[in-house]
Short mmCIF file of C-alpha atoms in Angstrom, two decimals:
data_model
loop_
_atom_site.label_atom_id
_atom_site.label_comp_id
_atom_site.label_asym_id
_atom_site.label_seq_id
_atom_site.Cartn_x
_atom_site.Cartn_y
_atom_site.Cartn_z
CA UNK S 1 138.39 105.58 -49.23
CA UNK S 2 139.70 102.15 -48.32
CA UNK S 3 138.45 98.69 -48.89
CA UNK S 4 140.57 96.38 -46.63
CA UNK S 5 139.70 92.88 -48.14
CA UNK S 6 137.10 91.11 -50.57
CA UNK S 7 133.66 91.82 -48.87
CA UNK S 8 135.02 94.25 -46.25
CA UNK S 9 132.99 97.57 -46.21
CA UNK S 10 134.66 100.71 -46.76
CA UNK S 11 136.63 103.02 -44.76
CA UNK S 12 138.43 106.29 -44.45
CA UNK S 13 141.82 106.31 -44.46
CA UNK S 14 144.94 108.04 -46.22
CA UNK S 15 147.06 106.96 -49.15
CA UNK S 16 150.41 108.23 -50.00
CA UNK S 17 150.88 109.65 -53.42
CA UNK S 18 153.41 108.22 -55.48
CA UNK S 19 155.40 110.37 -57.94
CA UNK S 20 153.51 111.08 -61.31
CA UNK S 21 155.62 108.92 -64.12
CA UNK S 22 155.06 109.96 -67.78
CA UNK S 23 152.11 108.74 -69.39
CA UNK S 24 149.72 109.93 -66.39
CA UNK S 25 148.47 112.78 -65.14
CA UNK S 26 147.35 113.49 -61.44
CA UNK S 27 143.77 114.74 -61.17
CA UNK S 28 142.11 116.72 -58.09
CA UNK S 29 138.92 114.77 -58.04
CA UNK S 30 135.48 116.82 -57.85
CA UNK S 31 133.16 114.21 -58.51
CA UNK S 32 133.12 110.31 -58.56
CA UNK S 33 130.22 108.31 -59.56
CA UNK S 34 129.34 104.96 -57.25
CA UNK S 35 128.87 102.10 -59.49
CA UNK S 36 127.32 98.51 -58.90
CA UNK S 37 130.58 97.55 -60.65
CA UNK S 38 132.99 99.06 -57.69
CA UNK S 39 130.55 97.19 -55.21
CA UNK S 40 130.59 93.59 -57.34
CA UNK S 41 135.01 94.26 -57.25
CA UNK S 42 135.04 95.27 -53.47
CA UNK S 43 133.15 91.88 -52.82
CA UNK S 44 135.40 89.58 -54.32
CA UNK S 45 132.91 87.76 -56.57
CA UNK S 46 133.87 89.57 -60.17
CA UNK S 47 134.57 87.60 -63.08
CA UNK S 48 137.37 89.74 -63.83
CA UNK S 49 138.90 91.12 -60.90
CA UNK S 50 139.65 90.20 -57.35
CA UNK S 51 141.90 92.03 -54.58
CA UNK S 52 143.24 90.27 -51.76
CA UNK S 53 145.23 93.43 -50.25
CA UNK S 54 144.09 96.94 -49.11
CA UNK S 55 142.91 98.99 -52.25
CA UNK S 56 140.81 102.55 -52.85
CA UNK S 57 137.89 101.57 -55.11
CA UNK S 58 136.53 104.04 -58.08
CA UNK S 59 136.29 103.38 -61.54
CA UNK S 60 135.53 107.01 -63.06
CA UNK S 61 135.76 110.58 -62.19
CA UNK S 62 135.46 114.41 -63.33
CA UNK S 63 138.20 116.41 -62.06
CA UNK S 64 140.72 119.04 -62.51
CA UNK S 65 144.27 118.55 -63.80
CA UNK S 66 146.94 119.32 -61.10
CA UNK S 67 149.82 117.93 -63.04
CA UNK S 68 150.25 116.26 -66.76
CA UNK S 69 152.39 116.13 -69.83
CA UNK S 70 149.41 116.31 -72.00
CA UNK S 71 146.65 118.18 -69.97
CA UNK S 72 146.87 121.82 -69.04
CA UNK S 73 146.60 122.14 -65.11
CA UNK S 74 143.41 123.92 -63.87
CA UNK S 75 141.45 122.17 -67.00
CA UNK S 76 138.62 119.83 -66.43
CA UNK S 77 138.67 116.19 -67.63
CA UNK S 78 136.72 112.87 -67.26
CA UNK S 79 138.46 109.96 -66.59
CA UNK S 80 138.42 106.28 -66.08
CA UNK S 81 140.31 103.85 -63.78
CA UNK S 82 140.98 100.43 -62.93
CA UNK S 83 141.27 100.49 -59.68
CA UNK S 84 143.48 97.67 -57.63
CA UNK S 85 146.07 97.33 -54.88
CA UNK S 86 148.84 98.83 -57.21
CA UNK S 87 146.19 101.52 -59.09
CA UNK S 88 144.41 103.24 -56.32
CA UNK S 89 140.68 104.01 -57.60
CA UNK S 90 138.76 107.55 -57.68
CA UNK S 91 137.03 107.56 -54.37
CA UNK S 92 139.80 110.07 -52.91
CA UNK S 93 141.23 113.51 -53.28
CA UNK S 94 143.91 112.62 -55.83
CA UNK S 95 144.07 110.08 -58.18
CA UNK S 96 146.64 109.07 -60.73
CA UNK S 97 145.19 108.61 -64.24
CA UNK S 98 146.71 107.35 -67.59
CA UNK S 99 146.88 109.93 -70.13
CA UNK S 100 145.02 107.25 -72.59
CA UNK S 101 142.11 107.03 -69.96
CA UNK S 102 141.25 110.79 -69.99
CA UNK S 103 139.00 112.94 -71.73
CA UNK S 104 138.45 116.52 -71.86
CA UNK S 105 135.50 117.86 -70.31
CA UNK S 106 133.34 120.25 -72.75
CA UNK S 107 133.54 123.82 -71.74
CA UNK S 108 130.59 124.53 -69.67
CA UNK S 109 128.65 121.27 -68.90
CA UNK S 110 128.12 120.22 -64.80
CA UNK S 111 130.75 118.40 -63.94
CA UNK S 112 128.46 116.12 -61.58
CA UNK S 113 125.98 115.37 -64.00
CA UNK S 114 128.90 114.81 -66.47
CA UNK S 115 130.53 112.21 -64.31
CA UNK S 116 127.10 110.71 -63.58
CA UNK S 117 126.56 109.54 -67.40
CA UNK S 118 129.62 108.26 -67.89
CA UNK S 119 129.44 104.10 -67.07
CA UNK S 120 125.99 104.56 -66.87
CA UNK S 121 125.32 106.35 -70.08
CA UNK S 122 127.87 104.19 -72.04
CA UNK S 123 126.25 101.18 -70.57
CA UNK S 124 122.83 102.35 -72.11
CA UNK S 125 124.25 103.88 -75.24
CA UNK S 126 126.78 101.30 -76.74
CA UNK S 127 124.72 98.01 -76.42
CA UNK S 128 121.49 99.49 -77.94
CA UNK S 129 123.16 101.74 -80.48
CA UNK S 130 126.41 100.34 -81.42
CA UNK S 131 125.76 96.89 -80.41
CA UNK S 132 122.40 96.03 -80.94
CA UNK S 133 122.28 98.64 -83.72
CA UNK S 134 118.94 100.19 -83.04
CA UNK S 135 116.60 101.14 -85.70
CA UNK S 136 114.14 104.02 -85.62
CA UNK S 137 110.79 102.25 -85.52
CA UNK S 138 111.65 99.18 -83.42
CA UNK S 139 110.24 97.89 -80.14
CA UNK S 140 113.09 98.02 -77.40
CA UNK S 141 112.91 96.38 -73.74
CA UNK S 142 114.80 97.14 -71.20
CA UNK S 143 114.94 94.49 -68.25
CA UNK S 144 116.21 96.55 -64.85
CA UNK S 145 114.72 99.85 -66.41
CA UNK S 146 114.57 101.73 -62.88
CA UNK S 147 118.09 101.80 -62.59
CA UNK S 148 120.21 104.51 -63.35
CA UNK S 149 121.33 102.38 -66.45
CA UNK S 150 117.69 101.26 -67.32
CA UNK S 151 116.33 105.09 -67.31
CA UNK S 152 119.17 106.22 -69.19
CA UNK S 153 118.36 103.54 -71.73
CA UNK S 154 114.68 104.45 -72.26
CA UNK S 155 115.55 107.68 -73.16
CA UNK S 156 118.41 106.61 -75.46
CA UNK S 157 116.19 104.44 -77.20
CA UNK S 158 113.10 107.16 -77.49
CA UNK S 159 115.46 109.71 -78.68
CA UNK S 160 117.13 107.10 -81.50
CA UNK S 161 113.68 106.76 -82.65
CA UNK S 162 112.44 103.50 -81.03
CA UNK S 163 108.72 102.80 -82.25
CA UNK S 164 108.05 101.42 -78.47
CA UNK S 165 109.98 101.25 -75.40
CA UNK S 166 108.91 98.81 -72.63
CA UNK S 167 110.72 99.12 -69.02
CA UNK S 168 110.59 95.94 -67.01
CA UNK S 169 111.88 96.28 -63.40
CA UNK S 170 110.60 96.33 -59.72
CA UNK S 171 108.97 98.71 -57.76
CA UNK S 172 105.63 100.10 -58.76
CA UNK S 173 106.29 103.60 -57.88
CA UNK S 174 109.75 103.79 -59.62
CA UNK S 175 108.43 102.05 -62.68
CA UNK S 176 105.43 104.61 -63.08
CA UNK S 177 108.19 107.30 -63.18
CA UNK S 178 109.59 105.83 -66.39
CA UNK S 179 106.32 106.95 -68.44
CA UNK S 180 108.17 110.56 -67.92
CA UNK S 181 111.40 109.54 -69.60
CA UNK S 182 109.63 108.18 -72.74
CA UNK S 183 108.59 104.68 -71.91
CA UNK S 184 105.18 103.47 -73.49
CA UNK S 185 104.30 100.40 -71.13
CA UNK S 186 106.33 98.91 -67.98
CA UNK S 187 106.03 95.47 -66.52
CA UNK S 188 106.84 94.80 -62.90
CA UNK S 189 108.67 91.86 -61.89
CA UNK S 190 106.88 89.06 -59.25
CA UNK S 191 108.87 87.17 -56.87
CA UNK S 192 109.56 83.81 -57.67
CA UNK S 193 107.23 84.22 -61.11
CA UNK S 194 107.98 81.90 -63.97
CA UNK S 195 109.35 82.57 -67.02
CA UNK S 196 106.02 81.06 -69.19
CA UNK S 197 103.71 83.62 -67.00
CA UNK S 198 106.34 86.66 -66.97
CA UNK S 199 106.59 86.36 -70.47
CA UNK S 200 102.99 86.10 -70.71
CA UNK S 201 102.88 89.35 -69.36
CA UNK S 202 105.71 90.75 -71.43
CA UNK S 203 103.77 89.72 -74.66
CA UNK S 204 100.46 91.59 -73.56
CA UNK S 205 102.47 94.86 -72.99
CA UNK S 206 104.78 94.59 -75.65
CA UNK S 207 104.30 92.73 -78.48
CA UNK S 208 107.44 91.23 -80.60
CA UNK S 209 110.55 92.77 -79.47
CA UNK S 210 113.18 93.65 -81.26
CA UNK S 211 116.07 94.84 -79.16
CA UNK S 212 116.47 93.69 -75.43
CA UNK S 213 118.95 95.51 -73.29
CA UNK S 214 119.20 93.34 -70.43
CA UNK S 215 120.70 94.49 -67.15
CA UNK S 216 119.50 91.45 -64.88
CA UNK S 217 119.68 88.24 -66.79
CA UNK S 218 118.12 84.92 -65.26
CA UNK S 219 114.49 84.31 -65.43
CA UNK S 220 113.57 87.87 -66.82
CA UNK S 221 115.91 86.78 -70.02
CA UNK S 222 114.48 83.74 -69.89
CA UNK S 223 111.02 85.14 -70.62
CA UNK S 224 112.03 88.00 -72.75
CA UNK S 225 113.45 85.62 -75.39
CA UNK S 226 110.23 84.39 -75.68
CA UNK S 227 108.81 87.67 -76.89
CA UNK S 228 111.36 88.39 -78.97
CA UNK S 229 110.50 88.97 -83.00
CA UNK S 230 112.38 87.07 -85.51
CA UNK S 231 116.08 88.11 -85.63
CA UNK S 232 115.96 90.31 -82.74
CA UNK S 233 119.01 91.40 -81.04
CA UNK S 234 119.72 91.09 -77.44
CA UNK S 235 122.75 92.69 -75.25
CA UNK S 236 123.19 91.63 -71.76
CA UNK S 237 125.25 93.88 -69.13
CA UNK S 238 124.41 92.45 -65.93
CA UNK S 239 123.04 89.62 -63.62
CA UNK S 240 121.58 90.36 -60.39
CA UNK S 241 118.83 88.12 -61.06
CA UNK S 242 121.26 85.08 -61.66
CA UNK S 243 124.55 84.10 -63.06
CA UNK S 244 122.96 81.41 -65.52
CA UNK S 245 119.46 81.46 -67.80
CA UNK S 246 118.01 78.77 -69.97
CA UNK S 247 118.49 79.19 -73.66
CA UNK S 248 116.62 76.86 -75.78
CA UNK S 249 118.38 75.92 -78.68
CA UNK S 250 115.10 75.66 -80.65
CA UNK S 251 114.27 79.05 -80.02
CA UNK S 252 117.32 80.62 -80.35
CA UNK S 253 117.87 79.11 -83.95
CA UNK S 254 114.14 79.38 -84.81
CA UNK S 255 114.37 83.01 -84.39
CA UNK S 256 117.74 83.56 -85.47
CA UNK S 257 118.47 85.44 -82.25
CA UNK S 258 121.90 87.41 -81.98
CA UNK S 259 122.83 87.00 -78.05
CA UNK S 260 125.55 89.71 -76.99
CA UNK S 261 127.34 90.79 -74.07
CA UNK S 262 128.55 94.14 -73.30
CA UNK S 263 131.41 95.14 -70.72
CA UNK S 264 132.26 98.63 -69.94
CA UNK S 265 135.23 97.43 -67.63
CA UNK S 266 136.86 95.74 -71.04
CA UNK S 267 136.36 98.77 -73.53
CA UNK S 268 138.99 101.41 -74.00
CA UNK S 269 138.06 104.97 -73.23
CA UNK S 270 138.98 105.92 -76.75
CA UNK S 271 135.92 103.58 -77.97
CA UNK S 272 133.32 105.22 -75.72
CA UNK S 273 134.20 108.61 -77.04
CA UNK S 274 131.45 109.04 -79.09
CA UNK S 275 129.05 107.62 -77.03
CA UNK S 276 130.09 110.19 -74.39
CA UNK S 277 130.16 112.99 -76.69
CA UNK S 278 125.94 112.30 -77.29
CA UNK S 279 125.49 111.79 -73.73
CA UNK S 280 127.25 115.03 -73.04
CA UNK S 281 126.08 116.69 -75.88
CA UNK S 282 122.28 115.70 -75.24
CA UNK S 283 122.72 116.74 -71.24
CA UNK S 284 124.32 120.01 -71.85
CA UNK S 285 120.92 121.01 -74.02
CA UNK S 286 118.93 120.08 -70.68
CA UNK S 287 117.46 116.83 -73.12
CA UNK S 288 118.79 113.98 -70.35
CA UNK S 289 116.89 113.36 -66.81
CA UNK S 290 119.62 112.18 -64.56
CA UNK S 291 118.21 111.67 -60.90
CA UNK S 292 121.34 112.32 -59.08
CA UNK S 293 122.44 112.48 -55.36
CA UNK S 294 125.58 113.90 -54.50
CA UNK S 295 127.78 113.30 -51.28
CA UNK S 296 130.70 114.15 -49.34
CA UNK S 297 133.25 111.37 -49.43
CA UNK S 298 132.87 110.70 -45.28
CA UNK S 299 129.35 109.22 -46.34
CA UNK S 300 130.47 106.94 -49.08
CA UNK S 301 129.89 103.89 -46.50
CA UNK S 302 126.25 104.91 -46.29
CA UNK S 303 125.92 105.07 -49.57
CA UNK S 304 127.76 101.93 -50.35
CA UNK S 305 125.00 99.92 -48.27
CA UNK S 306 122.24 101.93 -50.32
CA UNK S 307 123.66 101.40 -54.06
CA UNK S 308 123.44 97.22 -52.82
CA UNK S 309 119.91 97.59 -52.53
CA UNK S 310 119.81 98.72 -56.56
CA UNK S 311 118.60 102.56 -55.93
CA UNK S 312 116.67 104.20 -58.48
CA UNK S 313 118.90 107.42 -58.55
CA UNK S 314 122.86 107.78 -59.29
CA UNK S 315 125.04 108.56 -55.96
CA UNK S 316 128.07 110.86 -56.88
CA UNK S 317 130.86 111.38 -54.30
CA UNK S 318 132.47 114.64 -54.01
CA UNK S 319 135.87 114.10 -52.35
CA UNK S 320 137.55 117.30 -52.06
CA UNK S 321 137.16 120.77 -50.57
CA UNK S 322 135.86 123.75 -52.08
CA UNK S 323 138.95 126.29 -53.15
CA UNK S 324 139.35 129.54 -55.12
CA UNK S 325 142.59 128.30 -57.00
CA UNK S 326 141.47 127.99 -60.33
CA UNK S 327 138.09 128.50 -62.57
CA UNK S 328 135.75 126.30 -63.01
CA UNK S 329 133.25 124.90 -65.58
CA UNK S 330 129.50 126.77 -65.52
CA UNK S 331 127.82 124.88 -63.03
CA UNK S 332 124.09 125.15 -64.35
CA UNK S 333 121.58 123.58 -62.69
CA UNK S 334 119.52 120.90 -64.46
CA UNK S 335 116.34 120.75 -63.38
CA UNK S 336 116.92 116.67 -63.35
CA UNK S 337 119.45 116.68 -61.16
CA UNK S 338 118.92 116.40 -57.14
CA UNK S 339 121.58 117.50 -55.56
CA UNK S 340 121.65 116.53 -51.81
CA UNK S 341 124.88 118.59 -50.78
CA UNK S 342 126.60 121.44 -52.81
CA UNK S 343 129.15 120.34 -55.21
CA UNK S 344 132.56 122.19 -55.65
CA UNK S 345 132.11 125.30 -58.10
CA UNK S 346 135.94 125.74 -58.24
CA UNK S 347 138.90 123.71 -58.61
CA UNK S 348 138.84 121.34 -55.77
CA UNK S 349 141.77 121.10 -53.14
CA UNK S 350 144.91 118.96 -53.93
CA UNK S 351 143.92 117.45 -49.96
CA UNK S 352 145.53 117.19 -46.86
CA UNK S 353 147.43 113.95 -46.56
CA UNK S 354 148.33 114.64 -42.82
CA UNK S 355 144.51 114.80 -41.99
CA UNK S 356 144.41 110.64 -41.42
CA UNK S 357 147.06 108.09 -40.14
CA UNK S 358 148.76 106.33 -42.59
CA UNK S 359 147.13 103.41 -44.27
CA UNK S 360 148.49 102.71 -47.17
CA UNK S 361 152.27 103.33 -47.93
CA UNK S 362 154.07 105.28 -50.74
CA UNK S 363 153.42 102.24 -53.15
CA UNK S 364 149.66 103.88 -53.17
CA UNK S 365 149.60 106.80 -56.40
CA UNK S 366 146.29 108.61 -55.30
CA UNK S 367 145.48 110.15 -51.95
#
């Protein structure tokens, strides 16, 4: 899948693989999640990356090792990729990933759900547990609670002993489902509501809040700051509600608030290992609910459009063909997952680069 220029929609094409170099691993992609980050980078509006030339998007995947100096061929790995015109991303049949950006996938773990909680799970776990230092009994508010990250954040907070968990987002039906994930109260965002009016409704639902995971910014954050308890910790992870927010100096100092930002893109995979280990352990035990919709690579453009509307589930692309060239891990069917198409149950195909016309030259490193 190729994005030709900032703002262009992705299209099917071909990338000629470059040679694997020392320190990299060639991976046959089995499952590649679609993240809001992928869309923002492709739009050309992201604060840290803009690509003028065609490139293959995709920031993470689970797959099977084809060739590596560090990992055994046929082994399953989770990998992160900083996609660019010179480093093709994970929406492809094959991808070259730096060894330091790979982790072995625990044996028996479903590759699709493991991929689904990678970027989203760490964006929920690390701000709450490692940055904010959530303590048992504290009240947690999740802004943007019905998205993939928000749903996981509700569960992470509950499983780490939060006294109360409040979910804030749009969509009454999606908000109601948060109660099944551990939310104690929900608040629906309203269009054009002032920070003062929203703060009044938040106070009624939550009381003083100790930790805020903010996935929206803008007016909802301004309102949440008003209901924070003294010495509350606020961590921002996104800004779909606006690029700016007013933070009154008196409120900040008077309550002695801590405001932080978390960006998974700028966090090395080695620093995410503890979070991923926790997420994968709970997932393997069937105690983490992740709504997942799978689709073949050819249908990515339609999912791309759906993702821009902030769906209440995780899209996971299955680029490879199912082949019996080697054993795969156990594909346990978790009741919390909705597969719209069957994921491959064995090592995916290395791909057939002659199946489409050339689009990117040999400088590309993924297929």
